[in-house]
XYZ file of C-alpha atoms in Angstrom:
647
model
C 0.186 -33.254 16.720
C 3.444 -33.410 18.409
C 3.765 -32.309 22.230
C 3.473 -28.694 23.290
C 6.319 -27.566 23.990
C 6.935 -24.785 27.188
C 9.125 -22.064 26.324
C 8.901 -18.487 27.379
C 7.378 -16.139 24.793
C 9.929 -14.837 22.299
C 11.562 -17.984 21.577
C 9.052 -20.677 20.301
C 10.742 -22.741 17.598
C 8.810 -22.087 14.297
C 9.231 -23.435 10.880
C 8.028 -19.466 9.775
C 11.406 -18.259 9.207
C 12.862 -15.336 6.947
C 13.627 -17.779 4.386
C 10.260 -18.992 4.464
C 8.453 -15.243 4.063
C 10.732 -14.762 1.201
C 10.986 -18.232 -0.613
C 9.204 -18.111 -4.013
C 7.366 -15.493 -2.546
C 5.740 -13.074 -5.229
C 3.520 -9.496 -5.029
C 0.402 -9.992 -6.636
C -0.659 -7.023 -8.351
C -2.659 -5.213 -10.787
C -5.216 -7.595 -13.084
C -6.523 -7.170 -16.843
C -8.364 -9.743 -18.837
C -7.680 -9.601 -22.731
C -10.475 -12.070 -24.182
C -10.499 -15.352 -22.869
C -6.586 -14.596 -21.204
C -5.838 -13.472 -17.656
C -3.259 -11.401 -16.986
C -1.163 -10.155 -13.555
C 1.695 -8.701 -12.491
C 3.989 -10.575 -9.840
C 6.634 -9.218 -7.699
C 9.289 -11.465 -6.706
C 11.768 -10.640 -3.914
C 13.871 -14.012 -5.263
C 14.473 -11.641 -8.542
C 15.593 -8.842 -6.737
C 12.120 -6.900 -6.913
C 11.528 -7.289 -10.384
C 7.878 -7.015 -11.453
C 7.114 -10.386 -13.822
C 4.092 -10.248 -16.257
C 2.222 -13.289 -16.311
C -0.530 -14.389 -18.367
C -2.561 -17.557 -18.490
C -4.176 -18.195 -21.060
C -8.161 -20.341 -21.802
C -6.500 -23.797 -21.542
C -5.206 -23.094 -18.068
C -1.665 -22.702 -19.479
C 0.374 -20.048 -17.177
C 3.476 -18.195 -18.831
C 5.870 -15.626 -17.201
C 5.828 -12.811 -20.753
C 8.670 -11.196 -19.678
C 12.113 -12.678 -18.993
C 14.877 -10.915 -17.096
C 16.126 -8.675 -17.110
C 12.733 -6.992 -17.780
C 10.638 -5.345 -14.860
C 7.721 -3.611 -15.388
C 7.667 -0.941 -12.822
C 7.237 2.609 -13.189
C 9.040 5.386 -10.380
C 6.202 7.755 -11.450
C 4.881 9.748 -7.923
C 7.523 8.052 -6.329
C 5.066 4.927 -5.602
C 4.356 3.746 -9.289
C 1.562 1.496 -10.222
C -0.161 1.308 -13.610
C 2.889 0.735 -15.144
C 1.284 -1.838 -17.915
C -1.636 -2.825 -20.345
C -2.411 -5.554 -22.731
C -5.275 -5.344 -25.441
C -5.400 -8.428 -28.461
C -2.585 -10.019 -26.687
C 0.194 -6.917 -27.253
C 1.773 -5.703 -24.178
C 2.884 -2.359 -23.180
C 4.920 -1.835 -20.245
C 7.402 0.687 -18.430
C 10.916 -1.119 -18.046
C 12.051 -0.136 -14.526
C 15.732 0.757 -15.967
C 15.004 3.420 -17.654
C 11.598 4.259 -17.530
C 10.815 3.781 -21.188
C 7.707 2.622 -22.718
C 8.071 -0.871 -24.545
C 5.762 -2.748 -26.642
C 6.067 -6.984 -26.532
C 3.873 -8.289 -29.812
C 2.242 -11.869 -29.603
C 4.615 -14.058 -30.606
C 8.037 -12.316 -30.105
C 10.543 -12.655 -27.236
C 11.984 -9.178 -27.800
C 10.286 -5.887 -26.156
C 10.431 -2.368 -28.865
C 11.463 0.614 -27.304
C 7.995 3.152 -28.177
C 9.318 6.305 -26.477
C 12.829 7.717 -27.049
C 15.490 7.766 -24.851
C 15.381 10.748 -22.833
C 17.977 12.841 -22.545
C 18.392 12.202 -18.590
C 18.334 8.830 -16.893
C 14.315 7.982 -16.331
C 13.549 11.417 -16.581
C 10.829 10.964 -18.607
C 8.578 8.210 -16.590
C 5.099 6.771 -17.694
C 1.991 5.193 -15.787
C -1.808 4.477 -15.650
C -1.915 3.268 -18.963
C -4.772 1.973 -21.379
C -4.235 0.858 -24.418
C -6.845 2.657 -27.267
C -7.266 2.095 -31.303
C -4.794 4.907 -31.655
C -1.801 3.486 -29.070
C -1.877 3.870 -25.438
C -2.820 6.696 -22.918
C -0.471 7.404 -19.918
C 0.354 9.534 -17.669
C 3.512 11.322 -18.514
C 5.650 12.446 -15.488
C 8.548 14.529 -16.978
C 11.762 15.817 -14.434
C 13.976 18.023 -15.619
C 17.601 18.505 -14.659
C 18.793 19.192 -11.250
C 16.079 16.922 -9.623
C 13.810 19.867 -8.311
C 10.320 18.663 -7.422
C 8.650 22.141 -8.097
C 10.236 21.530 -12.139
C 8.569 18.064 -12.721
C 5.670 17.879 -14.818
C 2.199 15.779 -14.901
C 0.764 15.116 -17.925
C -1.350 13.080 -20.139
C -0.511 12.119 -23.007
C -1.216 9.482 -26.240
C 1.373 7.319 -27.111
C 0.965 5.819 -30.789
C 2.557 2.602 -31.552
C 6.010 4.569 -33.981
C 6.194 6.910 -31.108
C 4.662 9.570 -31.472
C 3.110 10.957 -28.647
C -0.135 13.719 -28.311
C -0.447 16.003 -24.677
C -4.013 15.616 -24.235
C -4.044 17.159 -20.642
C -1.776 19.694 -19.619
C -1.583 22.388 -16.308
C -3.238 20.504 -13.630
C -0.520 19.993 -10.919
C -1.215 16.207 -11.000
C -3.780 13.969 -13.364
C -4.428 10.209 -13.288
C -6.910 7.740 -14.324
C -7.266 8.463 -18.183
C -10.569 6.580 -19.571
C -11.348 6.683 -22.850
C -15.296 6.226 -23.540
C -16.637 3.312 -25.589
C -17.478 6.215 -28.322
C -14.078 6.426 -28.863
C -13.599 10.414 -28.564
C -14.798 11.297 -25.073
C -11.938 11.033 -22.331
C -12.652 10.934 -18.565
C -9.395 11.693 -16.092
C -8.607 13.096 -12.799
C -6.470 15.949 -11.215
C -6.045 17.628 -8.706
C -3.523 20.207 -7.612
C -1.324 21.456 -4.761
C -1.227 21.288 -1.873
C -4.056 18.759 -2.404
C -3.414 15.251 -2.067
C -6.159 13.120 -4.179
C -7.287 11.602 -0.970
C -8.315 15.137 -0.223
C -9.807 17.102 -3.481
C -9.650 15.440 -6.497
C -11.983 16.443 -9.644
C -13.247 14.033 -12.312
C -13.356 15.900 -15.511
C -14.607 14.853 -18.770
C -13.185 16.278 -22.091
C -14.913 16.218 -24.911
C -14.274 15.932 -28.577
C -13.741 19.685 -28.949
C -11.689 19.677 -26.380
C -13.699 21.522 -23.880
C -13.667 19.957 -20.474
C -16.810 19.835 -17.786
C -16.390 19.024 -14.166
C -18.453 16.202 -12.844
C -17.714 15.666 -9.728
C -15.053 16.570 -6.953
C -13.058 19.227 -5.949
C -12.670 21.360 -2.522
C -13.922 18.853 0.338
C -14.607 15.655 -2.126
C -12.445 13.224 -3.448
C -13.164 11.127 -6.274
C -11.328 8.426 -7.436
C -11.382 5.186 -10.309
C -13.180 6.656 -12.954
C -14.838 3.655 -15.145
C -17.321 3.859 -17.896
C -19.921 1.746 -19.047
C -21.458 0.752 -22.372
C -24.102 2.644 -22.284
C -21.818 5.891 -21.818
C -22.457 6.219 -18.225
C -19.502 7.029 -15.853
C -19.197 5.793 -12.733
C -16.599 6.681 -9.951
C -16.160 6.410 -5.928
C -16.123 9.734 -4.171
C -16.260 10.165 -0.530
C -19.356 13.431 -0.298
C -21.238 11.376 2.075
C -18.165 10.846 4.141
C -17.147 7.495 2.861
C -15.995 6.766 -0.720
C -19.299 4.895 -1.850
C -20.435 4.211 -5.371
C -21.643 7.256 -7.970
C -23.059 7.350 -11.976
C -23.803 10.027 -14.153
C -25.668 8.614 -16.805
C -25.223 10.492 -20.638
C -26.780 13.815 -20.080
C -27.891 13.349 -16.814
C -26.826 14.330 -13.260
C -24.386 12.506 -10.929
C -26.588 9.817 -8.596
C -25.789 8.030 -5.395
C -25.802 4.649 -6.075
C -24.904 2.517 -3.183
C -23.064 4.361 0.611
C -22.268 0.816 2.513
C -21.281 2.750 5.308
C -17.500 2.082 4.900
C -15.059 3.135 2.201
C -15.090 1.366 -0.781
C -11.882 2.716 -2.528
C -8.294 3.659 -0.161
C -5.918 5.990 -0.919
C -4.523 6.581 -4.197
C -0.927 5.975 -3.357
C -0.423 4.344 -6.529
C -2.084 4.206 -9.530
C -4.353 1.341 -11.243
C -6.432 0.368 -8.190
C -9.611 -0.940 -8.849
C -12.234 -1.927 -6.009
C -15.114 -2.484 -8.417
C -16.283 -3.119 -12.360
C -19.073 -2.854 -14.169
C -20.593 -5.198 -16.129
C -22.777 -4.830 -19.914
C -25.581 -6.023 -18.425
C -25.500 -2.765 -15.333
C -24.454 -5.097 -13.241
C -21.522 -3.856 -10.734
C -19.027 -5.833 -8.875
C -17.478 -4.030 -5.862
C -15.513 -4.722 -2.395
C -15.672 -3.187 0.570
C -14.473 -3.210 3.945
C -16.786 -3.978 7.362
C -15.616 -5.074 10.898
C -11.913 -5.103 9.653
C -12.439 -7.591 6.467
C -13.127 -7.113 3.124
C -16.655 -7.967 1.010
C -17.173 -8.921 -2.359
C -20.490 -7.981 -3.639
C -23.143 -8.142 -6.622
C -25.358 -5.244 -6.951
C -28.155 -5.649 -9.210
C -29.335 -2.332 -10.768
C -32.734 -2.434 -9.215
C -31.408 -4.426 -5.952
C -29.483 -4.062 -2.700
C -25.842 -5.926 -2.648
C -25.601 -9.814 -2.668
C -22.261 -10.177 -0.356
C -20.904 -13.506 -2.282
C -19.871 -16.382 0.556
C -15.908 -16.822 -0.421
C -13.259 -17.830 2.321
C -11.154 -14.578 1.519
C -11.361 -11.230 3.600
C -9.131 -8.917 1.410
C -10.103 -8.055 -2.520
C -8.189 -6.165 -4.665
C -7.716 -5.628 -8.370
C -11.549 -6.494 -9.026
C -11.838 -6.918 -12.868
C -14.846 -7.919 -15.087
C -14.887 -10.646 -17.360
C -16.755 -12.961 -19.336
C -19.461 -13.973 -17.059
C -17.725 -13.694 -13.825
C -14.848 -11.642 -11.379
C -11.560 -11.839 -11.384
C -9.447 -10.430 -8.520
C -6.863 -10.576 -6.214
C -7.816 -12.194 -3.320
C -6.225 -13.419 0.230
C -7.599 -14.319 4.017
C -6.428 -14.790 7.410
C -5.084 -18.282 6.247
C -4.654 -17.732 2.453
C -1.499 -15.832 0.826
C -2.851 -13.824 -2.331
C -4.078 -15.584 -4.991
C -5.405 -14.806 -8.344
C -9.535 -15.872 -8.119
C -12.272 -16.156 -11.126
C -15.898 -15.765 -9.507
C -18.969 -16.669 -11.253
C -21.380 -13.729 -11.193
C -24.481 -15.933 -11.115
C -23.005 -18.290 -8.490
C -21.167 -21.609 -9.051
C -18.010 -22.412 -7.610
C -14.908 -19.522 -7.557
C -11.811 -20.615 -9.518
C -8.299 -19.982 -8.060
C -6.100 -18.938 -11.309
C -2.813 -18.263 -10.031
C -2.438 -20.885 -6.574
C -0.720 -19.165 -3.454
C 2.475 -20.678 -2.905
C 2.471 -23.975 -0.787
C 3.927 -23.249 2.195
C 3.820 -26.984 4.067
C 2.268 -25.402 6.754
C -1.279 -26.474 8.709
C -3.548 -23.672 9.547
C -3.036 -24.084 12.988
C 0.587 -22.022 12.574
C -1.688 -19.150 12.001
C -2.554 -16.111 13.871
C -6.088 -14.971 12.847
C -6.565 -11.630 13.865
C -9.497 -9.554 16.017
C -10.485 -6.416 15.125
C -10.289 -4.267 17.849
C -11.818 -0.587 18.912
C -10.101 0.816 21.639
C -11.191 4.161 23.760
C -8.159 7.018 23.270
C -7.946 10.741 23.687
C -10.732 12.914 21.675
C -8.679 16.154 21.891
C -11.277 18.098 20.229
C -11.645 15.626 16.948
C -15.347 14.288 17.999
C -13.583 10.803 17.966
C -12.243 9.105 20.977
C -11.622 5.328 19.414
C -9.493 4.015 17.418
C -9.290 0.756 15.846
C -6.616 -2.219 15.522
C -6.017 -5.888 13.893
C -4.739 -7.642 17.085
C -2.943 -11.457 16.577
C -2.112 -13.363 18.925
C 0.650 -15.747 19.773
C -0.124 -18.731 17.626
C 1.916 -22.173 17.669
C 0.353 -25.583 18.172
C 3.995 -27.132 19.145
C 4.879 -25.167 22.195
C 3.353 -22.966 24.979
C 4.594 -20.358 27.288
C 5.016 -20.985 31.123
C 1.803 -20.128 33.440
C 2.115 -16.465 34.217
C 4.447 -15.447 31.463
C 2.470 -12.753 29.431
C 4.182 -12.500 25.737
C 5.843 -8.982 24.154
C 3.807 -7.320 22.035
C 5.150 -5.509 18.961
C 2.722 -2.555 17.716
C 3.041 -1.988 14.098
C 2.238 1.133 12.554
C 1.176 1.195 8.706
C 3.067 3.564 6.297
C 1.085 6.118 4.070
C -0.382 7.749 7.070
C -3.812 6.926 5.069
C -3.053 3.066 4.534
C -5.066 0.476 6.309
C -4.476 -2.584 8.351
C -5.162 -5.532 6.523
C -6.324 -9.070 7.494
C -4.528 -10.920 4.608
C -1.977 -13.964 5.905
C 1.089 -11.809 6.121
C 4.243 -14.109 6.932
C 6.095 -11.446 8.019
C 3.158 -11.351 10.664
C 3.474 -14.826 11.261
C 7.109 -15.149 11.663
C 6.581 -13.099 15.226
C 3.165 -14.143 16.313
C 4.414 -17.856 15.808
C 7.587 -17.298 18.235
C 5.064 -16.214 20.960
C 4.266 -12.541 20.290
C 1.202 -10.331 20.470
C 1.330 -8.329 17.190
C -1.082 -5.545 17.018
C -1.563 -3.823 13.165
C -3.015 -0.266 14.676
C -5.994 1.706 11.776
C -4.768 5.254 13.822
C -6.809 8.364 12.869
C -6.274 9.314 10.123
C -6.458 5.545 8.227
C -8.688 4.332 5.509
C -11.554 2.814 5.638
C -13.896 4.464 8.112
C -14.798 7.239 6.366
C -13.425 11.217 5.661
C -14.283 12.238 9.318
C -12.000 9.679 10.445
C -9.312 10.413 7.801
C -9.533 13.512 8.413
C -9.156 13.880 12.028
C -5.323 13.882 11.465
C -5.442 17.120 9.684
C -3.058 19.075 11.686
C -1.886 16.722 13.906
C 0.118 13.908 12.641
C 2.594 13.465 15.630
C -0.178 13.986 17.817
C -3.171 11.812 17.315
C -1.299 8.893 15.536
C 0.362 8.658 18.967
C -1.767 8.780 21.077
C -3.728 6.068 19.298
C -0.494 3.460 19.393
C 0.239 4.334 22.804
C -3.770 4.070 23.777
C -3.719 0.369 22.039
C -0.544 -0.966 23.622
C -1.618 0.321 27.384
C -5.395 -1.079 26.503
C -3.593 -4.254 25.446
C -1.401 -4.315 28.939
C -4.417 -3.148 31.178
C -6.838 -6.018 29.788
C -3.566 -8.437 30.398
C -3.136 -9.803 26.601
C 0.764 -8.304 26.982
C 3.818 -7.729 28.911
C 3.459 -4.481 29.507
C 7.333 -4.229 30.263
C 7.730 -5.775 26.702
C 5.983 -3.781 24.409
C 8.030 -2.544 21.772
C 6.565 -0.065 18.383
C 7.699 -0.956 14.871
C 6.681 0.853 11.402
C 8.265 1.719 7.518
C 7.867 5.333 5.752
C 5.336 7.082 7.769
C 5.073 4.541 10.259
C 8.432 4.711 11.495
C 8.016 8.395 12.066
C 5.093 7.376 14.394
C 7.694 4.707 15.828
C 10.660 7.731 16.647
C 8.024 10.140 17.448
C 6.452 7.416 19.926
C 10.038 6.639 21.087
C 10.849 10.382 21.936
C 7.704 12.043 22.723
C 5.585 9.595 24.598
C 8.546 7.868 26.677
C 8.064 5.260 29.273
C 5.378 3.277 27.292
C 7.613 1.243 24.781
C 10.924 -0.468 25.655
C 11.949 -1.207 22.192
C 11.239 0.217 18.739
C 12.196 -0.396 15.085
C 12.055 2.392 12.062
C 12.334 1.433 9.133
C 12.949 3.748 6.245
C 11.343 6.124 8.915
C 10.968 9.674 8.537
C 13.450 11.577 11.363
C 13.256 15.256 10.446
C 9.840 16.552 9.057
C 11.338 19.887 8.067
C 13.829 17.943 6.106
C 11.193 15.716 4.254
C 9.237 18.888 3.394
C 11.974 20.281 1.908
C 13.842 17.590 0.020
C 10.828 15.007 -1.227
C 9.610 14.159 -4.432
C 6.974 16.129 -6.063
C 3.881 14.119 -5.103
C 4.578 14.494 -1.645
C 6.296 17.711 -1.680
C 3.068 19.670 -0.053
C 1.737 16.940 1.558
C 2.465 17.832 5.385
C 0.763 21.076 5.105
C -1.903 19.168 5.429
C -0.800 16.614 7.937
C 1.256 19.276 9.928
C 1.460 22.934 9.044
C 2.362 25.004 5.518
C 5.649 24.933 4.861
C 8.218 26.576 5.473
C 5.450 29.050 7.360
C 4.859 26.421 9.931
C 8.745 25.506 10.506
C 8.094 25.681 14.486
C 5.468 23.337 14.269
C 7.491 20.671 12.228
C 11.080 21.200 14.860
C 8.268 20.764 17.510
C 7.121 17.559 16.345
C 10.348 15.792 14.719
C 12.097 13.194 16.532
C 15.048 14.570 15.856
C 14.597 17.746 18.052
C 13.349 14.983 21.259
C 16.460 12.856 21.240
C 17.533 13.983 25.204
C 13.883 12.093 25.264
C 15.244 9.074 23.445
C 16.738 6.063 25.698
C 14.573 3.453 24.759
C 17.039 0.776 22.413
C 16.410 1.112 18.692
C 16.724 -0.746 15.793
C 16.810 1.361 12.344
C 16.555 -0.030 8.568
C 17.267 1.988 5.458
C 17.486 1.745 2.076
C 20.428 3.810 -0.145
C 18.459 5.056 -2.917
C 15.764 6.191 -0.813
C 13.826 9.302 -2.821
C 11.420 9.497 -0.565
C 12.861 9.267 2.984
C 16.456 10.346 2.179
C 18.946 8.089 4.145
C 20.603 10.786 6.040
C 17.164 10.837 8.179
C 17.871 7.694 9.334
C 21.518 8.400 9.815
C 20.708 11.581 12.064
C 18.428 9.444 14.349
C 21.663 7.198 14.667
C 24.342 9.632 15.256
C 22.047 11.072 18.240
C 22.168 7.033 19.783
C 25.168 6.896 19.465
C 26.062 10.476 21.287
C 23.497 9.469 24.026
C 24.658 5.600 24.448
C 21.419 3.975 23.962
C 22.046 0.560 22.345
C 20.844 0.423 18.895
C 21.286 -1.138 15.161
C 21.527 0.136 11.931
C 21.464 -1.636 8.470
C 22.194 0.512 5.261
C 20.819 -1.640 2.209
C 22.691 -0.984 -1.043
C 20.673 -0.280 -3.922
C 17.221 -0.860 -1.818
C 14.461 2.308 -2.708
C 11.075 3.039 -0.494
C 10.701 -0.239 1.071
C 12.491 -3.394 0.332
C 12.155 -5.453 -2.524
C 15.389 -7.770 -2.461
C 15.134 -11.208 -0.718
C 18.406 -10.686 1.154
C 17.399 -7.504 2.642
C 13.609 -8.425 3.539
C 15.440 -11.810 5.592
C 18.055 -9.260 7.433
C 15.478 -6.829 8.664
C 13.743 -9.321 9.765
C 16.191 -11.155 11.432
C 17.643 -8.186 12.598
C 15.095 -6.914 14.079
C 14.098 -10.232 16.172
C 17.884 -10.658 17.339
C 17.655 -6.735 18.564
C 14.763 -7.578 20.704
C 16.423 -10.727 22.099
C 18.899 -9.179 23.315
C 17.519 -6.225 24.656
C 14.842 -8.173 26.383
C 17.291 -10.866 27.487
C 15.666 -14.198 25.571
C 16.817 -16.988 23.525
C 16.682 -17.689 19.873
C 15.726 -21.038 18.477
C 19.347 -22.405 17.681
C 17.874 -24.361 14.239
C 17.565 -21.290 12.834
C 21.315 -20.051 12.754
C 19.945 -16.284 12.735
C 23.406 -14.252 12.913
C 22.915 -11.915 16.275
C 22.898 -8.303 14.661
C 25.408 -5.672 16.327
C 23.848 -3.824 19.213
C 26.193 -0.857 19.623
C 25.538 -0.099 23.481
């Protein structure tokens, strides 16, 4: 090990650099097994974004199906997800262009076009599927012209192989989650309607042959989520009755049972579709992960026993899929990128499928982080702590001078039900490795502890959610793990509201900030968002346009004679969901005021960013704003280009 270096905090030379983060880096998503062949999805920033389908097949052999141009990615909610399915080694897919549905045939190079073109751009968009005997089931999302959310239509539908397509569920405001039983006729979905989110009421219905439908669980105060049946026609589902989303089955003819509350949730949010935190097995068997003590579990549950938590160096599961004799997943830990894992269910050694990428790096580079519960304000909720992943500065080559305490940077998740997650997150690394204290705040109103927790944020998003990030950053100060005169909040979607609302409403606490495709202007996201969203701050906030007081009272935008703390903003162009003339109001009220700030526009960049160029220069960018608003020194090696402060 070469000599520590000492260097004040801020500007510890680190081999975790933007090109690093995004270097053959790749998304790991959704899972299926189609006999003895594994399949995932990858998403690779080098590519521009574009979501890969990979298989690998019995003898270990790995193959990339589809070649560019093609990306599998559906725009359906906004968020996507679902947006392909395999069965006997055929391959069905949404092509991100223009949200067709394709079919790719063993043995040929050349997707079909299934569904016609439509006679607007990706107007007609389709997701969740599963492929059947008769085709595939989807769910059809269908916008009409002039872009208005309230005209867009949900709706499920079966696609047969020459096209022709069958509405099977129509009228519900949303529906997800088709599932065909193994009898071939019966077909098990979701929906829910406005202003409902499916986080908040969500009903699993069950159609029968006849087409009559029967309610089985769900609705006003319950959601349920990831319907699954089993051989033996039982149907099983997460819902959250008992607070948190634990484990249910309705066997045939019977009544819905508890089968296993761990305490914690065992789904998250349905922000996208094709999540699966558990399978079940022919033998009854179930596989499941959930979340204790901010990690994740992977467990066996017997039908007659308790859960056997399985002893596997990973603490985040996602994507859990049954196959022949074992698990396969999507798993990651504090010092392992994602990977694509094969468990035994009987025990044996697990099997990593798809290999993180090799970064060159020892362990030591990495921050593992403690999870945290702080004390904040109750303000009626019957919950005065809040929770946090807290890193600190990690680098075995240098050290900071005695007495120098580093910056911290709190980040705020998006959603506002997301989750903080433990999994080795570069883009984590690349700050906690130049000597900061990173903090990854679980506000009210996150996933994972339950619906009384979720819920507290009912109401009061731009209340609570700040006073949780302000309550970890001066609990972080006071116990002397930070600067306190370097604490600076950063966030994307939803969290960079909580960053400009932090900014402008709670002054004095943070002397930096970053917002990144942050919302500036509730009003103006209630009125102009997509249809999944469109009603979802009358929860959060108030009914809208009733409650238009409430949302001026609480947007950043209205608190800008508040604003003088330097701030760095990052938007995308084709933003649907956070429109970039939010971001572009925040700006024009800097620059009227004269606090120094940044702003980078990226071209053709949507809800988040998905281009390697763009992920390096926010990052970047955001690092050189800090440096030179807190007056420290960037590792030279690196070249980063100082981004323009306008002052």
């Amino acid at each position: 090990m070469p000599a520590r270096n000492t260097l004040p905090h801020g500007s510890w030379p680190t081999p975790i650099t933007s090109e690093l983060v995004v270097r053959a880096a790749a998304r790991l998503g959704e899972v299926r097994v189609d006999g003895t062949d594994v399949w995932w999805s990858e998403g690779r920033p080098a590519e521009g974004g574009r979501s890969v389908i990979v298989r690998r097949s019995a003898d270990g052999t790995t193959t990339d199906v589809l070649p560019a141009p093609w990306n599998a990615r559906t725009r359906v909610h906004e968020y996507g997800g679902g947006s392909w399915a395999v069965s006997a080694g055929t391959l069905w897919f949404t092509h991100f262009a223009d949200q067709r549905l394709y079919r790719l045939d063993p043995g040929s190079d050349t997707p079909v076009a299934v569904t016609p073109e439509p006679a607007l751009p990706a107007s007609v968009r389709h997701a969740d599927l599963e492929v059947t005997p008769e085709g595939v089931l989807a769910v059809r999302e269908t916008h009409a012209e002039g872009g208005h959310a309230a005209d867009v239509v949900n709706e499920i539908v079966r696609v047969r192989p020459d096209g022709g397509t069958d509405v099977l569920v129509s009228g519900p405001d949303f529906v997800s989650d088709p599932r065909l039983a193994p009898d071939g006729v019966t077909l098990a979905h979701l929906r829910w309607d406005h202003p409902d989110m499916p986080w908040d009421a969500a009903q699993l219905v069950v159609r029968a042959a006849d087409g009559t439908e029967h309610v089985i669980a769900g609705g006003t105060g319950e959601s349920v989520v990831q319907p699954v049946w089993g051989e033996d026609l039982s149907l099983w589902w997460l819902g959250d009755r008992t607070d948190t989303w634990s484990l249910y089955r309705r066997r045939p003819h019977g009544e819905a049972e508890l089968v296993l509350d761990v305490g914690t949730d065992i789904a998250g949010p349905q922000w996208v579709f094709g999540q699966t935190r558990y399978a079940v097995f022919p033998d009854g068997r179930v596989a499941l992960a959930y979340g204790r003590d901010g990690r994740d579990r992977l467990a066996v549950l017997d039908p007659r026993g308790e859960p056997r938590e399985l002893d596997l160096p990973y603490a985040v599961f996602r994507y859990v899929t049954a196959a022949d004799g074992g698990i396969v997943c999507v798993a990651a830990g504090p010092s392992s990128e994602p990977v694509v894992l094969r468990v035994p269910l009987d025990g044996g050694d697990a099997e990593v499928l798809r290999p993180a990428r090799d970064l060159g790096l020892d362990p030591a580079w990495f921050s593992v982080p403690e999870h945290v519960t702080f004390p904040t304000e109750d303000r009626g909720t019957g919950i005065a702590e809040a929770h946090a992943l807290v890193y600190p500065p990690t680098n075995p080559e240098a050290t900071a001078p005695e007495g120098d305490l580093p910056p911290l940077i709190v980040h705020v998740h998006g959603g506002p039900t997301a989750a903080a997650s433990p999994a080795l997150d570069l883009q984590v690394q690349y700050w906690t490795s130049r000597g900061f204290c990173v903090a990854d705040v679980d506000y009210r109103g996150s996933t994972g502890y339950g619906r009384r927790y979720r819920e507290a944020l009912k109401g009061r998003w731009g209340i609570l959610d700040l006073d949780d990030v302000v309550a970890c950053a001066r609990f972080l100060a006071r116990t002397g793990r930070v600067d306190p005169a370097r604490m600076a909040i950063t966030g994307g979607s939803a969290g960079g509201y909580t960053a400009l609302a932090a900014l402008s409403m709670r002054p004095g606490v943070f002397t930096a900030g970053a917002s990144h495709f942050g919302v500036a202007d509730l009003g103006a996201l209630a009125a102009e968002t997509h249809k999944f969203e469109s009603r979802y701050l009358d929860g959060l906030v108030a009914p809208w346009p009733a409650g238009r007081a409430v949302y001026d009272e609480r947007s950043p935008i209205n608190h800008v004679d508040a604003l003088d703390t330097p701030l760095a903003v990052f938007q995308g162009d084709e933003d649907a969901v956070v429109p970039p003339d939010q971001a572009e109001m925040i700006v024009a009220a800097l620059r009227a005021k004269g606090v120094p700030h940044a702003y980078l526009l990226f071209q053709g960049e949507q809800h988040g960013f998905r281009k390697a160029e763009n992920i390096r220069a926010a990052m970047d960018g955001e690092l050189s704003f800090y440096a030179q608003v807190w007056g420290f020194d960037l590792p030279e090696a690196e070249g980063i280009a100082p981004i323009e402060v306008v002052r």
